[in-house]
PDB file of C-alpha atoms and ligand atoms in Angstrom:
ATOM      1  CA  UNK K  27       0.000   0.000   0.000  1.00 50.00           C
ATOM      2  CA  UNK K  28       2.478   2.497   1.096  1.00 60.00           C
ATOM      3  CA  UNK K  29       4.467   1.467  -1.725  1.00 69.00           C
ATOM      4  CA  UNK K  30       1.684   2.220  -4.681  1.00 65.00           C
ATOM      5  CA  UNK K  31       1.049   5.628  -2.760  1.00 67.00           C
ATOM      6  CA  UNK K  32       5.020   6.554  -3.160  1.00 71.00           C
ATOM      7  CA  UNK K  33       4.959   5.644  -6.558  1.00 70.00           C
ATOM      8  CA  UNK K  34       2.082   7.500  -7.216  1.00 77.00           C
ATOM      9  CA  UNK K  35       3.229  10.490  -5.718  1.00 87.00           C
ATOM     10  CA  UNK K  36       6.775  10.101  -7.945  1.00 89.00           C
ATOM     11  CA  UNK K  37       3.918   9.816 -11.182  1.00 93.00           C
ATOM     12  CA  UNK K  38       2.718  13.004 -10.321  1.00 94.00           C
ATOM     13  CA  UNK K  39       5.533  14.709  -9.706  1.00 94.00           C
ATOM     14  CA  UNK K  40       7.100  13.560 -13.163  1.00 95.00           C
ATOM     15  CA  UNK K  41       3.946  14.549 -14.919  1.00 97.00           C
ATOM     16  CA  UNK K  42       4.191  18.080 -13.025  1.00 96.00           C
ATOM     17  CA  UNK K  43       7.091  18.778 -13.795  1.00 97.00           C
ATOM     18  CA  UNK K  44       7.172  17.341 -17.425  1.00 97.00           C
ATOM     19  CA  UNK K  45       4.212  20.110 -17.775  1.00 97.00           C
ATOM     20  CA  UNK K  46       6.076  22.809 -16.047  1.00 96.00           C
ATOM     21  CA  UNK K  47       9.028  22.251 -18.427  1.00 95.00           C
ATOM     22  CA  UNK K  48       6.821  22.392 -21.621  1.00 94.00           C
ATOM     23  CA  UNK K  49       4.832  25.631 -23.141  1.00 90.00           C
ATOM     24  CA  UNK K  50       2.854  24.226 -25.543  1.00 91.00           C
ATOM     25  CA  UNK K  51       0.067  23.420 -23.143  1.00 94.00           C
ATOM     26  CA  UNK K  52      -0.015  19.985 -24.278  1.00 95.00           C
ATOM     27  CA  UNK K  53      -3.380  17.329 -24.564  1.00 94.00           C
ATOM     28  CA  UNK K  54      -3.285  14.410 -22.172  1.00 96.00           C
ATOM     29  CA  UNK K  55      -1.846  12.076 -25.259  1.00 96.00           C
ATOM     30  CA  UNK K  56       0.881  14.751 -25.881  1.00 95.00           C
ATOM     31  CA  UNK K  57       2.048  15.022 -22.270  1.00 97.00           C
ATOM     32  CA  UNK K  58       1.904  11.066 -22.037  1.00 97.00           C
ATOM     33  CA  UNK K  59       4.048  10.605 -24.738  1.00 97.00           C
ATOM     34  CA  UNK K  60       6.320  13.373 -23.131  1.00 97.00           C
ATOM     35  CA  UNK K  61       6.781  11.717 -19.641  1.00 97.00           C
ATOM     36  CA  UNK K  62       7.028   8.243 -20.953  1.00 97.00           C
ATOM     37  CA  UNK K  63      10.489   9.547 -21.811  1.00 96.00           C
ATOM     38  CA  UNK K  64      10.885   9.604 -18.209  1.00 95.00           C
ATOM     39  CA  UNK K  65       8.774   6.789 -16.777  1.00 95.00           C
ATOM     40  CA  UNK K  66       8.599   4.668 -19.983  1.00 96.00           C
ATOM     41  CA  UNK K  67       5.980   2.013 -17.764  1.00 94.00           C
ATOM     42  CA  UNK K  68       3.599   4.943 -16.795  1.00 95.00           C
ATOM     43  CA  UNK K  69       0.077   4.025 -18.738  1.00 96.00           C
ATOM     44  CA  UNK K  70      -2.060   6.897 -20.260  1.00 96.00           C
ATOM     45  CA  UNK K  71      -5.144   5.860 -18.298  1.00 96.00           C
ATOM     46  CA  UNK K  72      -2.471   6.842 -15.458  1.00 95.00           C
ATOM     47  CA  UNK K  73      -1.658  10.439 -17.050  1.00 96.00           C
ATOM     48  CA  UNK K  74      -5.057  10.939 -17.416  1.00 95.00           C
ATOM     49  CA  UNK K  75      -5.880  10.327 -13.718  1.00 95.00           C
ATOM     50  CA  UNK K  76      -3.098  11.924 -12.506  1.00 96.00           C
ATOM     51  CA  UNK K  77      -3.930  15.035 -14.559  1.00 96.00           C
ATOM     52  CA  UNK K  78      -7.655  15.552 -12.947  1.00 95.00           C
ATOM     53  CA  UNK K  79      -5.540  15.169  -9.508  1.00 94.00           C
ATOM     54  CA  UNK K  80      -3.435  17.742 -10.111  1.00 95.00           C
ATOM     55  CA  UNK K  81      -6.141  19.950 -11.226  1.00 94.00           C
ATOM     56  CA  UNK K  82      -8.599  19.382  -8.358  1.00 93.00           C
ATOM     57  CA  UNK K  83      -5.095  20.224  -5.980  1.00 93.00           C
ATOM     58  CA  UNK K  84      -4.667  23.533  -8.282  1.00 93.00           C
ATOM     59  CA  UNK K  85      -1.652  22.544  -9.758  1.00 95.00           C
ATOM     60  CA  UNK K  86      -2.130  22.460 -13.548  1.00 95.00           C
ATOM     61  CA  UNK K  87      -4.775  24.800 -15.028  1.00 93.00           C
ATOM     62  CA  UNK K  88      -7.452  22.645 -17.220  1.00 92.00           C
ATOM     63  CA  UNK K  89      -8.106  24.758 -20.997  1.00 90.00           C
ATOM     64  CA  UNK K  90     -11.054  23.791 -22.250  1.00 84.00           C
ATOM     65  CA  UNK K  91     -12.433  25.590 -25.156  1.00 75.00           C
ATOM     66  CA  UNK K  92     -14.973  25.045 -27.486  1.00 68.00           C
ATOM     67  CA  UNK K  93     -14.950  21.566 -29.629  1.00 69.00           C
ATOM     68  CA  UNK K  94     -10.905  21.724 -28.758  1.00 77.00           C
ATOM     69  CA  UNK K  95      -9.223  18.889 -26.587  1.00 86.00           C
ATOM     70  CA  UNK K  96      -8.380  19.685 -23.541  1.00 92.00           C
ATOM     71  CA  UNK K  97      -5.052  21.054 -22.862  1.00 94.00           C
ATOM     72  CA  UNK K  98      -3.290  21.432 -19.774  1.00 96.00           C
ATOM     73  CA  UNK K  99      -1.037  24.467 -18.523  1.00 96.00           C
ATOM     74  CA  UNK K 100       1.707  24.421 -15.499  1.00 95.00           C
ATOM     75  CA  UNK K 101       1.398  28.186 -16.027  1.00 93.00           C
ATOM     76  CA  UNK K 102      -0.739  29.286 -13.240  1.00 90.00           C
ATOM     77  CA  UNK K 103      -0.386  32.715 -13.409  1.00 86.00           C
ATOM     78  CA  UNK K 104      -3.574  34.217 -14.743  1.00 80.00           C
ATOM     79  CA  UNK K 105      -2.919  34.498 -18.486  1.00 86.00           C
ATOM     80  CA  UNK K 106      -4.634  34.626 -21.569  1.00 87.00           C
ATOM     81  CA  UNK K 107      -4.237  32.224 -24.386  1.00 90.00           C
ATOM     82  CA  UNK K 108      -4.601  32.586 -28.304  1.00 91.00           C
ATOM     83  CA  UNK K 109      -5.600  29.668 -30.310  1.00 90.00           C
ATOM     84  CA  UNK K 110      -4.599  29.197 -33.882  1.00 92.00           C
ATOM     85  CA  UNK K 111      -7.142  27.861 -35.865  1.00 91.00           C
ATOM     86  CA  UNK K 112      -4.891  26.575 -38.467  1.00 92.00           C
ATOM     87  CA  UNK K 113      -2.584  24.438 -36.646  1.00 91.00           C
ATOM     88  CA  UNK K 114      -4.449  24.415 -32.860  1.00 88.00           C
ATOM     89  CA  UNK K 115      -1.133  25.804 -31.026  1.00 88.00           C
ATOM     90  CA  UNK K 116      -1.919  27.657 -28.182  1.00 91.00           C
ATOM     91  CA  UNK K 117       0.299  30.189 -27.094  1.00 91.00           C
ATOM     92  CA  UNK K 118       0.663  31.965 -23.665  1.00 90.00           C
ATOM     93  CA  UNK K 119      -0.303  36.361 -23.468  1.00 88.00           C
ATOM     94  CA  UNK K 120       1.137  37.434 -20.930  1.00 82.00           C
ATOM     95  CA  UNK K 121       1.214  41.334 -22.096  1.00 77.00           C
ATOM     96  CA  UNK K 122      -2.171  41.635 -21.786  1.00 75.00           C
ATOM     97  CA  UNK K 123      -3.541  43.822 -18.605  1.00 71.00           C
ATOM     98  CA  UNK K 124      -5.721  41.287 -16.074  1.00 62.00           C
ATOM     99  CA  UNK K 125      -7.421  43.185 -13.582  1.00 64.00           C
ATOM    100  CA  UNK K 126      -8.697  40.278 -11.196  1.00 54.00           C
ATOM    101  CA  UNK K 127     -10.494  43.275  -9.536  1.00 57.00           C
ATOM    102  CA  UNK K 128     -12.998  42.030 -12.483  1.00 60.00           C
ATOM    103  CA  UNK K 129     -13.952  39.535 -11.058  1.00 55.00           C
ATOM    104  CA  UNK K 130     -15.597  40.566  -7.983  1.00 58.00           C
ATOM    105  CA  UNK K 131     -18.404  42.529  -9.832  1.00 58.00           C
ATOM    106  CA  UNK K 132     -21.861  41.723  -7.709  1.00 60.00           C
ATOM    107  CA  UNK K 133     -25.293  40.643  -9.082  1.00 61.00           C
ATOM    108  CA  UNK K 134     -23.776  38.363 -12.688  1.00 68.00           C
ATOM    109  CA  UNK K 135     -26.809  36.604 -12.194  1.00 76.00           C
ATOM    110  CA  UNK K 136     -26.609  35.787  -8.440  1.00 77.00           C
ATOM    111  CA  UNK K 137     -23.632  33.620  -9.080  1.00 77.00           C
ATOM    112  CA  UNK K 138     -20.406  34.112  -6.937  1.00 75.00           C
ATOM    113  CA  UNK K 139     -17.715  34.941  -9.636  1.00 73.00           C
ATOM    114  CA  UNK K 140     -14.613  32.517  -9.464  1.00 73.00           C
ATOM    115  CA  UNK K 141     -13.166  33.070 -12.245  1.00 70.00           C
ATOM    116  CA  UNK K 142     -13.875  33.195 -16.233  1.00 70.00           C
ATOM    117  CA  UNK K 143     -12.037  31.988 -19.250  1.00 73.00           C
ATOM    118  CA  UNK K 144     -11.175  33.961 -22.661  1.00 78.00           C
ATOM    119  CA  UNK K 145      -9.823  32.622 -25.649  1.00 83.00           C
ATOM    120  CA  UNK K 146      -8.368  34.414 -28.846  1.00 89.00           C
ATOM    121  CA  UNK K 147      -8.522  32.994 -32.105  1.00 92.00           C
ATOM    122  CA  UNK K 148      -6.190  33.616 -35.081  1.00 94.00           C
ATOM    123  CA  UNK K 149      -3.437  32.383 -37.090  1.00 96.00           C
ATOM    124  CA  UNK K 150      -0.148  31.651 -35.397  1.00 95.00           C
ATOM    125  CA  UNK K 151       2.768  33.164 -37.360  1.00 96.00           C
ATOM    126  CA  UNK K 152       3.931  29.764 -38.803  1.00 95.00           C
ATOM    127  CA  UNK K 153       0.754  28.845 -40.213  1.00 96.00           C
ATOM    128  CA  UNK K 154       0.593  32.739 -41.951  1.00 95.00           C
ATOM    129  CA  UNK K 155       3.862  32.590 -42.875  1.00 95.00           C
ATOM    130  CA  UNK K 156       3.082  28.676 -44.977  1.00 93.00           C
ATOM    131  CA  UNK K 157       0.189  30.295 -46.126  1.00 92.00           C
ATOM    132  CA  UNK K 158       1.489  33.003 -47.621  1.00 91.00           C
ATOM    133  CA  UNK K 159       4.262  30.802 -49.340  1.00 89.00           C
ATOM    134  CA  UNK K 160       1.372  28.087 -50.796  1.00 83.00           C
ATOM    135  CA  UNK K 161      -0.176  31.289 -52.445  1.00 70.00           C
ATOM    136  CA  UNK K 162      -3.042  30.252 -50.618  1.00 54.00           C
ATOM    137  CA  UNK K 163      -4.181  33.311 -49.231  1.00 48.00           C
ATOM    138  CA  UNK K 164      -6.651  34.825 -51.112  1.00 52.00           C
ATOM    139  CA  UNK K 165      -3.899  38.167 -51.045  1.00 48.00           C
ATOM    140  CA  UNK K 166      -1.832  36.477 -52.861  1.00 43.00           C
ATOM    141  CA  UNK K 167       0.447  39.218 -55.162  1.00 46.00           C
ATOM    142  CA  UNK K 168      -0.720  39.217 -58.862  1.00 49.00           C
ATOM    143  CA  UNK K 169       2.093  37.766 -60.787  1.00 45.00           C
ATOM    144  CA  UNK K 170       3.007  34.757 -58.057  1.00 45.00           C
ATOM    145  CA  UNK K 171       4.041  31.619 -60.004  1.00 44.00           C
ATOM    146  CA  UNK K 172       0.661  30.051 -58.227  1.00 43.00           C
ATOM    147  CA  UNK K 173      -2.287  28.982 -59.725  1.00 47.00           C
ATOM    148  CA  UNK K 174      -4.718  31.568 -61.080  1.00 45.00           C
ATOM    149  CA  UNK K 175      -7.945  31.610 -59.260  1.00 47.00           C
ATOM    150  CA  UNK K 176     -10.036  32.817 -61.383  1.00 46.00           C
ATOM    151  CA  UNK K 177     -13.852  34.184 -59.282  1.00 45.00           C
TER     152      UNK K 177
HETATM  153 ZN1   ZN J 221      -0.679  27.722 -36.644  1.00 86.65          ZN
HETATM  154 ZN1   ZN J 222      -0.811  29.225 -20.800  1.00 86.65          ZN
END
């Protein structure tokens, strides 16, 4: 018994800190295939469970955003994320102001605020920069060796 809790806790702490050390804010499968480096027997049912642990305990944030897999963030400083709907990277904003002051407005419907989520959508610079080069972006400069679409 004592022995499956310490190896448990040693689970955890891998997949912690496996999370801590990424910033990709990777799905369950991505993080499993991560830490597996580390603890090659760990099982993804395993990363899975451990993950809803460490989120209960407030030790991973849980993103979960419309019709996207969850992803998972060791990031728990309040930040805001941006989503690129070409590729689905999601990348930390950390410029942006927060004022948690927000979140202590009275009468939102009687509900005690605890926190809310925001999402921005857009293309990551990667996926603009591919696009651009496949000419297909409907900008694409007259004259470019692409195909002509012709409207
Ligand atoms: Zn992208
Ligand atoms: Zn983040």
């Amino acid at each position: 018994m004592g022995d499956i809790l310490r190896r448990n806790t040693r689970q955890r702490q891998a997949i912690l800190e496996v999370l801590r050390g990424m910033t990709s804010h990777p799905t369950a499968a991505e993080l499993y295939n991560a830490v597996r480096k580390r603890l090659p027997r760990i099982s993804l049912g395993t990363v899975y469970r451990n993950l809803e642990v460490l989120a209960r305990l407030g030790l991973l944030r849980k993103l979960e955003f419309g019709g996207t897999e969850t992803r998972f963030d060791g990031d728990l400083q309040e930040h805001y994320h941006v989503r690129c709907v070409e590729c689905g990277r999601v990348a930390d904003l950390h410029d942006l102001p927060f004022d948690p002051s927000d979140l202590r407005v009275e009468g939102l419907g009687g509900y005690r605020i605890l926190g809310h989520h925001l999402e921005y959508v857009g293309v990551c610079p990667a996926c603009g920069t591919r696009m651009r080069s496949d000419g297909s972006s409907r900008s694409a400069a007259p004259g470019d060796s692409a195909d002509q679409m012709v409207e």
